Amino acid sequence: MAYILPFRALRYDPARVAPKSVVTQPYDKISPLMQESYYAASPYNLIRIILGKKEDSDSEQSNVYSRAAGYFSDWRRHGIFLQDSQPSLYVYSQSFEKPGTSAKLERRGFIALGRVEDYADGVVHRHEQTLPKPKADRLNLLRASRAHFGQIFMLYNDNGEIEDLLNQRDEPTTEVVDEYSVVHRLWRVSDATLIDLVRQKMRDKKLIIADGHHRYETALAYREERREASSAANVFPRVHATEPLLHSEEEPAPYELAMMTFINMNSPGMVILPTHRVVHGLTSFSPDRFQAAARSYFNVEDVDPSIDDNRAQVILREAGHAGMALLAVTKTRAFLLHTPRAPQSLFPGLSVRQQALDVVQLHKVLLENVLGLSEESIRNQQNLSYVRDAGEALEAVRSGDANIAFLINPCRMDQVRDIAFAGEVLPQKSTDFYPKLLSGLTLYALE
């Protein structure tokens, strides 16, 4: 099933640069302000490669992607990146405080190369929809650089055996504290016997993409391009031998693989946060009309409109014990919606399993049917913003910048698992796995 390989990662030379000054959050989580901060942190910060600044003089020949490839090539040539001498797995630990609580948690996994598999093969499963624009952007970067800089966050189902095998007691190879006070630690494991055992244990696993759907589908698209080019040239390049092959398997070409972080979905450090929705720009919005329309599909209870984010989350959590629940907040009103009863006609093509999810009820019944937002406008975020912080969502409506905010409970891990393994998908940004995997701890160069 899951085919993984150790690799000789490129890593920043700590004698040349401080790791904290050059690693970043994933590219799609980087705001313009964060981008500026990363640019200022170091001339070798990975931001210049994964999310460079556009210039007025950009052309088809000279642009963010060609500059990224230039930086990558120059930094390799000048020793900013060094390649490890032995094929390795990289144990990755994240210690953090769960947002909104004082609970201290640790999430452990490992970084390796994973074979890029078609969804139809039943090895890798997605759980969210993707958009064409981000995939085109990442594909252009991959074509130009021929390297993977960020992690694809993969989940596997295990009783903790693989985590225990890779448990490290030595000092980490790299340790970084990020801007969210998350402590990231990395250990390099090059013991061939241990690596082979982990590979064997992973072979019966099915994988779920937690984060990195766009990067994964970019890797699929790039693989197809390279396969076609190799076939046309009657050339079939292969990975340089890095270890004995398992069961006489032929090693895949570099473009058949991508850099992935594998984490046990049953880990006590697995945290999924909610992503709230904020609707803006509706010229004829009325809280009273919204309430009347919503009552056709839910039980609707008035809530104190002055509630703060902490109280809102307590209400949601308590109401969620009985099933689907969400809060709709406007500038002057607040409503708790629960006990859904919308007809199945509002959920074309969706299973009963999907219909029961809070985020699906929100999108199909409230956003599309009650507020009249089209699927296309939602995909393009024309009248919709996604916000992690409940207080920020409340401030948007109370300041008059938005019409209505929808606060929701997070999806549970078992819901994500069941949806993914059933071959179904959730609306975009249905899950927010926390914390994010840093970009720049390890790099995978295809050439």
Short mmCIF file of N, CA, C and O in Angstrom, two decimals, residues 303-406:
data_model
loop_
_atom_site.label_atom_id
_atom_site.label_comp_id
_atom_site.label_asym_id
_atom_site.label_seq_id
_atom_site.Cartn_x
_atom_site.Cartn_y
_atom_site.Cartn_z
N VAL A 303 -29.63 34.25 21.06
CA VAL A 303 -28.52 34.25 22.00
C VAL A 303 -28.13 35.69 22.26
O VAL A 303 -28.32 36.57 21.40
N ASP A 304 -27.58 35.96 23.44
CA ASP A 304 -27.12 37.30 23.78
C ASP A 304 -26.18 37.81 22.68
O ASP A 304 -25.11 37.25 22.46
N PRO A 305 -26.57 38.88 21.98
CA PRO A 305 -25.75 39.36 20.85
C PRO A 305 -24.40 39.94 21.27
O PRO A 305 -23.54 40.17 20.42
N SER A 306 -24.20 40.17 22.58
CA SER A 306 -22.94 40.75 23.04
C SER A 306 -21.93 39.68 23.47
O SER A 306 -20.88 40.02 24.03
N ILE A 307 -22.22 38.41 23.21
CA ILE A 307 -21.33 37.34 23.64
C ILE A 307 -19.92 37.55 23.09
O ILE A 307 -19.73 38.04 21.97
N ASP A 308 -18.92 37.17 23.90
CA ASP A 308 -17.55 37.23 23.42
C ASP A 308 -17.16 35.87 22.83
O ASP A 308 -17.95 34.92 22.85
N ASP A 309 -15.95 35.79 22.33
CA ASP A 309 -15.56 34.56 21.64
C ASP A 309 -15.48 33.37 22.58
O ASP A 309 -15.82 32.24 22.20
N ASN A 310 -15.06 33.59 23.83
CA ASN A 310 -14.99 32.48 24.78
C ASN A 310 -16.37 31.91 25.08
O ASN A 310 -16.57 30.69 25.08
N ARG A 311 -17.32 32.79 25.35
CA ARG A 311 -18.67 32.33 25.64
C ARG A 311 -19.28 31.65 24.41
O ARG A 311 -19.98 30.63 24.53
N ALA A 312 -19.01 32.20 23.24
CA ALA A 312 -19.54 31.61 22.01
C ALA A 312 -19.05 30.19 21.84
O ALA A 312 -19.81 29.28 21.48
N GLN A 313 -17.77 29.96 22.11
CA GLN A 313 -17.22 28.62 21.94
C GLN A 313 -17.75 27.65 22.98
O GLN A 313 -17.92 26.46 22.70
N VAL A 314 -18.03 28.13 24.20
CA VAL A 314 -18.64 27.27 25.21
C VAL A 314 -20.04 26.86 24.77
O VAL A 314 -20.41 25.67 24.86
N ILE A 315 -20.82 27.80 24.27
CA ILE A 315 -22.17 27.49 23.79
C ILE A 315 -22.11 26.46 22.67
O ILE A 315 -22.88 25.49 22.65
N LEU A 316 -21.20 26.66 21.74
CA LEU A 316 -21.07 25.74 20.61
C LEU A 316 -20.67 24.34 21.08
O LEU A 316 -21.24 23.34 20.64
N ARG A 317 -19.69 24.29 21.96
CA ARG A 317 -19.21 23.00 22.43
C ARG A 317 -20.32 22.22 23.15
O ARG A 317 -20.50 21.02 22.92
N GLU A 318 -21.08 22.91 24.01
CA GLU A 318 -22.14 22.25 24.75
C GLU A 318 -23.26 21.80 23.82
O GLU A 318 -23.77 20.68 23.92
N ALA A 319 -23.66 22.68 22.89
CA ALA A 319 -24.73 22.33 21.96
C ALA A 319 -24.29 21.21 21.02
O ALA A 319 -25.11 20.38 20.61
N GLY A 320 -22.98 21.16 20.71
CA GLY A 320 -22.48 20.16 19.79
C GLY A 320 -22.51 18.75 20.34
O GLY A 320 -22.44 17.78 19.56
N HIS A 321 -22.62 18.60 21.66
CA HIS A 321 -22.71 17.25 22.23
C HIS A 321 -23.96 16.53 21.75
O HIS A 321 -23.99 15.30 21.70
N ALA A 322 -24.99 17.28 21.43
CA ALA A 322 -26.26 16.68 21.00
C ALA A 322 -26.35 16.53 19.49
O ALA A 322 -27.34 16.01 18.97
N GLY A 323 -25.33 17.00 18.76
CA GLY A 323 -25.35 16.90 17.30
C GLY A 323 -24.90 18.19 16.65
O GLY A 323 -24.16 18.98 17.24
N MET A 324 -25.37 18.41 15.43
CA MET A 324 -24.97 19.60 14.67
C MET A 324 -25.39 20.88 15.39
O MET A 324 -26.48 20.99 15.93
N ALA A 325 -24.50 21.88 15.43
CA ALA A 325 -24.81 23.17 16.04
C ALA A 325 -23.88 24.22 15.48
O ALA A 325 -22.70 23.94 15.23
N LEU A 326 -24.39 25.42 15.27
CA LEU A 326 -23.54 26.54 14.88
C LEU A 326 -24.16 27.83 15.37
O LEU A 326 -25.37 27.90 15.64
N LEU A 327 -23.33 28.86 15.47
CA LEU A 327 -23.79 30.19 15.88
C LEU A 327 -23.74 31.13 14.68
O LEU A 327 -22.73 31.16 13.96
N ALA A 328 -24.82 31.86 14.47
CA ALA A 328 -24.87 32.90 13.44
C ALA A 328 -24.95 34.24 14.16
O ALA A 328 -25.87 34.47 14.95
N VAL A 329 -24.00 35.12 13.90
CA VAL A 329 -23.91 36.39 14.64
C VAL A 329 -23.91 37.55 13.66
O VAL A 329 -23.12 37.57 12.69
N THR A 330 -24.80 38.50 13.89
CA THR A 330 -24.81 39.73 13.11
C THR A 330 -24.44 40.89 14.04
O THR A 330 -24.11 40.68 15.20
N LYS A 331 -24.55 42.12 13.54
CA LYS A 331 -24.16 43.27 14.36
C LYS A 331 -25.07 43.43 15.57
O LYS A 331 -24.61 43.85 16.65
N THR A 332 -26.35 43.05 15.43
CA THR A 332 -27.32 43.28 16.50
C THR A 332 -27.99 42.01 17.02
O THR A 332 -28.72 42.07 18.01
N ARG A 333 -27.77 40.89 16.35
CA ARG A 333 -28.45 39.65 16.75
C ARG A 333 -27.46 38.49 16.78
O ARG A 333 -26.41 38.53 16.13
N ALA A 334 -27.83 37.45 17.51
CA ALA A 334 -27.06 36.21 17.51
C ALA A 334 -28.02 35.05 17.66
O ALA A 334 -28.98 35.12 18.44
N PHE A 335 -27.77 33.98 16.91
CA PHE A 335 -28.68 32.83 16.89
C PHE A 335 -27.88 31.53 17.03
O PHE A 335 -26.82 31.39 16.43
N LEU A 336 -28.42 30.61 17.81
CA LEU A 336 -27.91 29.26 17.87
C LEU A 336 -28.79 28.39 17.00
O LEU A 336 -30.01 28.33 17.21
N LEU A 337 -28.20 27.72 16.01
CA LEU A 337 -28.94 26.87 15.10
C LEU A 337 -28.58 25.42 15.38
O LEU A 337 -27.40 25.07 15.46
N HIS A 338 -29.57 24.58 15.53
CA HIS A 338 -29.33 23.16 15.79
C HIS A 338 -30.52 22.35 15.29
O HIS A 338 -31.49 22.88 14.75
N THR A 339 -30.45 21.04 15.46
CA THR A 339 -31.50 20.10 15.05
C THR A 339 -31.89 20.33 13.58
O THR A 339 -32.99 20.79 13.27
N PRO A 340 -31.00 20.02 12.66
CA PRO A 340 -31.27 20.26 11.24
C PRO A 340 -32.38 19.37 10.70
O PRO A 340 -32.53 18.22 11.11
N ARG A 341 -33.14 19.91 9.76
CA ARG A 341 -34.22 19.15 9.13
C ARG A 341 -34.40 19.53 7.66
O ARG A 341 -35.50 19.43 7.10
N ALA A 342 -33.34 19.96 7.02
CA ALA A 342 -33.42 20.33 5.60
C ALA A 342 -33.67 19.09 4.76
O ALA A 342 -33.18 18.00 5.07
N PRO A 343 -34.45 19.22 3.68
CA PRO A 343 -34.71 18.06 2.81
C PRO A 343 -33.46 17.62 2.08
O PRO A 343 -32.55 18.41 1.82
N GLN A 344 -33.42 16.35 1.71
CA GLN A 344 -32.25 15.81 1.02
C GLN A 344 -32.03 16.46 -0.35
O GLN A 344 -30.93 16.39 -0.90
N SER A 345 -33.06 17.09 -0.88
CA SER A 345 -32.92 17.76 -2.18
C SER A 345 -31.90 18.89 -2.14
O SER A 345 -31.40 19.31 -3.19
N LEU A 346 -31.57 19.40 -0.94
CA LEU A 346 -30.56 20.45 -0.83
C LEU A 346 -29.13 19.89 -0.82
O LEU A 346 -28.17 20.66 -0.81
N PHE A 347 -29.01 18.55 -0.83
CA PHE A 347 -27.69 17.93 -0.76
C PHE A 347 -27.47 16.98 -1.93
O PHE A 347 -27.20 15.80 -1.74
N PRO A 348 -27.60 17.45 -3.15
CA PRO A 348 -27.47 16.54 -4.29
C PRO A 348 -26.09 15.89 -4.34
O PRO A 348 -25.06 16.55 -4.24
N GLY A 349 -26.10 14.58 -4.47
CA GLY A 349 -24.86 13.84 -4.60
C GLY A 349 -24.09 13.63 -3.31
O GLY A 349 -23.00 13.05 -3.34
N LEU A 350 -24.63 14.09 -2.19
CA LEU A 350 -23.91 13.95 -0.92
C LEU A 350 -24.52 12.83 -0.09
O LEU A 350 -25.74 12.69 0.00
N SER A 351 -23.67 12.04 0.52
CA SER A 351 -24.13 10.91 1.34
C SER A 351 -24.75 11.42 2.63
O SER A 351 -24.56 12.57 3.04
N VAL A 352 -25.48 10.54 3.29
CA VAL A 352 -26.06 10.86 4.60
C VAL A 352 -24.95 11.21 5.58
O VAL A 352 -25.09 12.09 6.43
N ARG A 353 -23.79 10.55 5.44
CA ARG A 353 -22.64 10.82 6.30
C ARG A 353 -22.20 12.27 6.16
O ARG A 353 -21.94 12.97 7.14
N GLN A 354 -22.14 12.75 4.92
CA GLN A 354 -21.73 14.14 4.70
C GLN A 354 -22.80 15.13 5.16
O GLN A 354 -22.49 16.17 5.74
N GLN A 355 -24.05 14.80 4.91
CA GLN A 355 -25.14 15.70 5.28
C GLN A 355 -25.18 15.99 6.77
O GLN A 355 -25.66 17.05 7.19
N ALA A 356 -24.68 15.06 7.58
CA ALA A 356 -24.74 15.23 9.02
C ALA A 356 -23.68 16.19 9.55
O ALA A 356 -23.75 16.61 10.72
N LEU A 357 -22.73 16.58 8.73
CA LEU A 357 -21.62 17.41 9.20
C LEU A 357 -22.03 18.88 9.29
O LEU A 357 -22.70 19.41 8.40
N ASP A 358 -21.58 19.53 10.34
CA ASP A 358 -21.89 20.95 10.54
C ASP A 358 -21.50 21.80 9.34
O ASP A 358 -22.26 22.66 8.89
N VAL A 359 -20.28 21.57 8.82
CA VAL A 359 -19.78 22.42 7.75
C VAL A 359 -20.58 22.23 6.47
O VAL A 359 -20.77 23.18 5.69
N VAL A 360 -21.09 21.03 6.22
CA VAL A 360 -21.90 20.78 5.03
C VAL A 360 -23.27 21.43 5.19
O VAL A 360 -23.80 22.05 4.26
N GLN A 361 -23.86 21.34 6.38
CA GLN A 361 -25.13 22.02 6.65
C GLN A 361 -24.96 23.53 6.46
O GLN A 361 -25.82 24.20 5.88
N LEU A 362 -23.84 24.06 6.93
CA LEU A 362 -23.58 25.49 6.78
C LEU A 362 -23.50 25.89 5.32
O LEU A 362 -24.14 26.86 4.88
N HIS A 363 -22.72 25.14 4.54
CA HIS A 363 -22.52 25.52 3.14
C HIS A 363 -23.78 25.32 2.31
O HIS A 363 -24.20 26.24 1.58
N LYS A 364 -24.37 24.13 2.39
CA LYS A 364 -25.47 23.80 1.49
C LYS A 364 -26.77 24.49 1.87
O LYS A 364 -27.53 24.95 1.00
N VAL A 365 -27.07 24.56 3.17
CA VAL A 365 -28.36 25.11 3.59
C VAL A 365 -28.29 26.62 3.77
O VAL A 365 -29.11 27.37 3.22
N LEU A 366 -27.30 27.09 4.54
CA LEU A 366 -27.29 28.50 4.89
C LEU A 366 -26.60 29.38 3.84
O LEU A 366 -27.19 30.38 3.40
N LEU A 367 -25.38 29.03 3.45
CA LEU A 367 -24.68 29.88 2.49
C LEU A 367 -25.35 29.84 1.11
O LEU A 367 -25.61 30.89 0.51
N GLU A 368 -25.62 28.63 0.62
CA GLU A 368 -26.16 28.52 -0.73
C GLU A 368 -27.66 28.76 -0.80
O GLU A 368 -28.13 29.50 -1.68
N ASN A 369 -28.43 28.16 0.11
CA ASN A 369 -29.89 28.23 -0.01
C ASN A 369 -30.47 29.47 0.66
O ASN A 369 -31.24 30.21 0.04
N VAL A 370 -30.11 29.73 1.90
CA VAL A 370 -30.70 30.87 2.62
C VAL A 370 -30.12 32.19 2.14
O VAL A 370 -30.86 33.15 1.86
N LEU A 371 -28.79 32.27 2.02
CA LEU A 371 -28.16 33.53 1.61
C LEU A 371 -27.99 33.66 0.11
O LEU A 371 -27.67 34.74 -0.40
N GLY A 372 -28.16 32.57 -0.62
CA GLY A 372 -28.13 32.63 -2.07
C GLY A 372 -26.75 32.75 -2.69
O GLY A 372 -26.62 33.19 -3.84
N LEU A 373 -25.70 32.34 -1.97
CA LEU A 373 -24.36 32.37 -2.55
C LEU A 373 -24.18 31.15 -3.47
O LEU A 373 -24.57 30.04 -3.12
N SER A 374 -23.63 31.36 -4.62
CA SER A 374 -23.41 30.24 -5.54
C SER A 374 -22.16 29.47 -5.14
O SER A 374 -21.28 29.98 -4.44
N GLU A 375 -22.08 28.22 -5.60
CA GLU A 375 -20.88 27.41 -5.33
C GLU A 375 -19.65 28.09 -5.90
O GLU A 375 -18.57 28.07 -5.28
N GLU A 376 -19.79 28.70 -7.08
CA GLU A 376 -18.65 29.37 -7.70
C GLU A 376 -18.18 30.57 -6.88
O GLU A 376 -16.99 30.77 -6.67
N SER A 377 -19.14 31.37 -6.39
CA SER A 377 -18.75 32.54 -5.60
C SER A 377 -18.10 32.12 -4.28
O SER A 377 -17.19 32.79 -3.79
N ILE A 378 -18.55 31.00 -3.73
CA ILE A 378 -17.93 30.49 -2.50
C ILE A 378 -16.50 30.04 -2.80
O ILE A 378 -15.57 30.34 -2.05
N ARG A 379 -16.32 29.31 -3.90
CA ARG A 379 -14.97 28.87 -4.28
C ARG A 379 -14.05 30.06 -4.48
O ARG A 379 -12.87 30.03 -4.11
N ASN A 380 -14.58 31.12 -5.07
CA ASN A 380 -13.77 32.31 -5.37
C ASN A 380 -13.71 33.29 -4.20
O ASN A 380 -13.08 34.35 -4.32
N GLN A 381 -14.40 32.97 -3.11
CA GLN A 381 -14.43 33.80 -1.91
C GLN A 381 -14.87 35.24 -2.23
O GLN A 381 -14.30 36.21 -1.71
N GLN A 382 -15.89 35.35 -3.06
CA GLN A 382 -16.36 36.68 -3.45
C GLN A 382 -17.07 37.39 -2.31
O GLN A 382 -16.88 38.59 -2.12
N ASN A 383 -17.89 36.69 -1.57
CA ASN A 383 -18.60 37.28 -0.43
C ASN A 383 -18.28 36.53 0.86
O ASN A 383 -19.03 36.64 1.83
N LEU A 384 -17.22 35.77 0.85
CA LEU A 384 -16.94 34.88 1.96
C LEU A 384 -15.47 34.94 2.35
O LEU A 384 -14.60 34.90 1.49
N SER A 385 -15.23 35.02 3.65
CA SER A 385 -13.87 34.95 4.19
C SER A 385 -13.81 33.83 5.21
O SER A 385 -14.80 33.52 5.88
N TYR A 386 -12.62 33.22 5.31
CA TYR A 386 -12.40 32.15 6.27
C TYR A 386 -11.53 32.68 7.40
O TYR A 386 -10.47 33.25 7.15
N VAL A 387 -11.97 32.47 8.63
CA VAL A 387 -11.28 33.05 9.79
C VAL A 387 -11.10 31.98 10.85
O VAL A 387 -12.07 31.31 11.23
N ARG A 388 -9.87 31.81 11.34
CA ARG A 388 -9.64 30.84 12.40
C ARG A 388 -10.11 31.39 13.75
O ARG A 388 -10.72 30.67 14.55
N ASP A 389 -9.84 32.66 14.04
CA ASP A 389 -10.11 33.23 15.36
C ASP A 389 -11.56 33.69 15.48
O ASP A 389 -12.02 34.53 14.70
N ALA A 390 -12.28 33.15 16.47
CA ALA A 390 -13.69 33.51 16.66
C ALA A 390 -13.84 34.98 16.99
O ALA A 390 -14.79 35.64 16.55
N GLY A 391 -12.92 35.54 17.78
CA GLY A 391 -12.99 36.95 18.12
C GLY A 391 -12.87 37.84 16.90
O GLY A 391 -13.56 38.87 16.78
N GLU A 392 -12.02 37.46 15.96
CA GLU A 392 -11.87 38.22 14.71
C GLU A 392 -13.16 38.18 13.90
O GLU A 392 -13.56 39.18 13.29
N ALA A 393 -13.80 37.01 13.87
CA ALA A 393 -15.07 36.90 13.15
C ALA A 393 -16.15 37.79 13.77
O ALA A 393 -16.91 38.46 13.06
N LEU A 394 -16.22 37.81 15.09
CA LEU A 394 -17.21 38.65 15.77
C LEU A 394 -16.93 40.13 15.53
O LEU A 394 -17.86 40.92 15.32
N GLU A 395 -15.67 40.51 15.56
CA GLU A 395 -15.30 41.90 15.34
C GLU A 395 -15.69 42.36 13.93
O GLU A 395 -16.09 43.51 13.72
N ALA A 396 -15.60 41.46 12.96
CA ALA A 396 -15.93 41.82 11.58
C ALA A 396 -17.38 42.24 11.45
O ALA A 396 -17.70 43.20 10.72
N VAL A 397 -18.30 41.55 12.12
CA VAL A 397 -19.71 41.93 12.01
C VAL A 397 -20.03 43.12 12.90
O VAL A 397 -20.84 43.99 12.53
N ARG A 398 -19.41 43.21 14.06
CA ARG A 398 -19.73 44.31 14.98
C ARG A 398 -19.17 45.64 14.50
O ARG A 398 -19.68 46.70 14.84
N SER A 399 -18.14 45.58 13.67
CA SER A 399 -17.58 46.81 13.09
C SER A 399 -18.32 47.24 11.84
O SER A 399 -18.07 48.33 11.32
N GLY A 400 -19.20 46.37 11.34
CA GLY A 400 -19.93 46.68 10.12
C GLY A 400 -19.21 46.24 8.86
O GLY A 400 -19.70 46.48 7.75
N ASP A 401 -18.07 45.57 9.00
CA ASP A 401 -17.33 45.12 7.81
C ASP A 401 -17.94 43.88 7.19
O ASP A 401 -17.60 43.52 6.06
N ALA A 402 -18.82 43.19 7.92
CA ALA A 402 -19.43 41.96 7.42
C ALA A 402 -20.90 41.92 7.80
O ALA A 402 -21.34 42.58 8.74
N ASN A 403 -21.67 41.14 7.04
CA ASN A 403 -23.10 40.99 7.32
C ASN A 403 -23.37 40.00 8.44
O ASN A 403 -24.18 40.27 9.34
N ILE A 404 -22.70 38.86 8.37
CA ILE A 404 -22.98 37.79 9.32
C ILE A 404 -21.75 36.88 9.44
O ILE A 404 -21.03 36.68 8.46
N ALA A 405 -21.52 36.40 10.65
CA ALA A 405 -20.44 35.45 10.89
C ALA A 405 -21.03 34.13 11.37
O ALA A 405 -21.98 34.12 12.16
N PHE A 406 -20.49 33.04 10.88
CA PHE A 406 -20.91 31.71 11.30
C PHE A 406 -19.76 31.06 12.07
O PHE A 406 -18.68 30.84 11.50
#
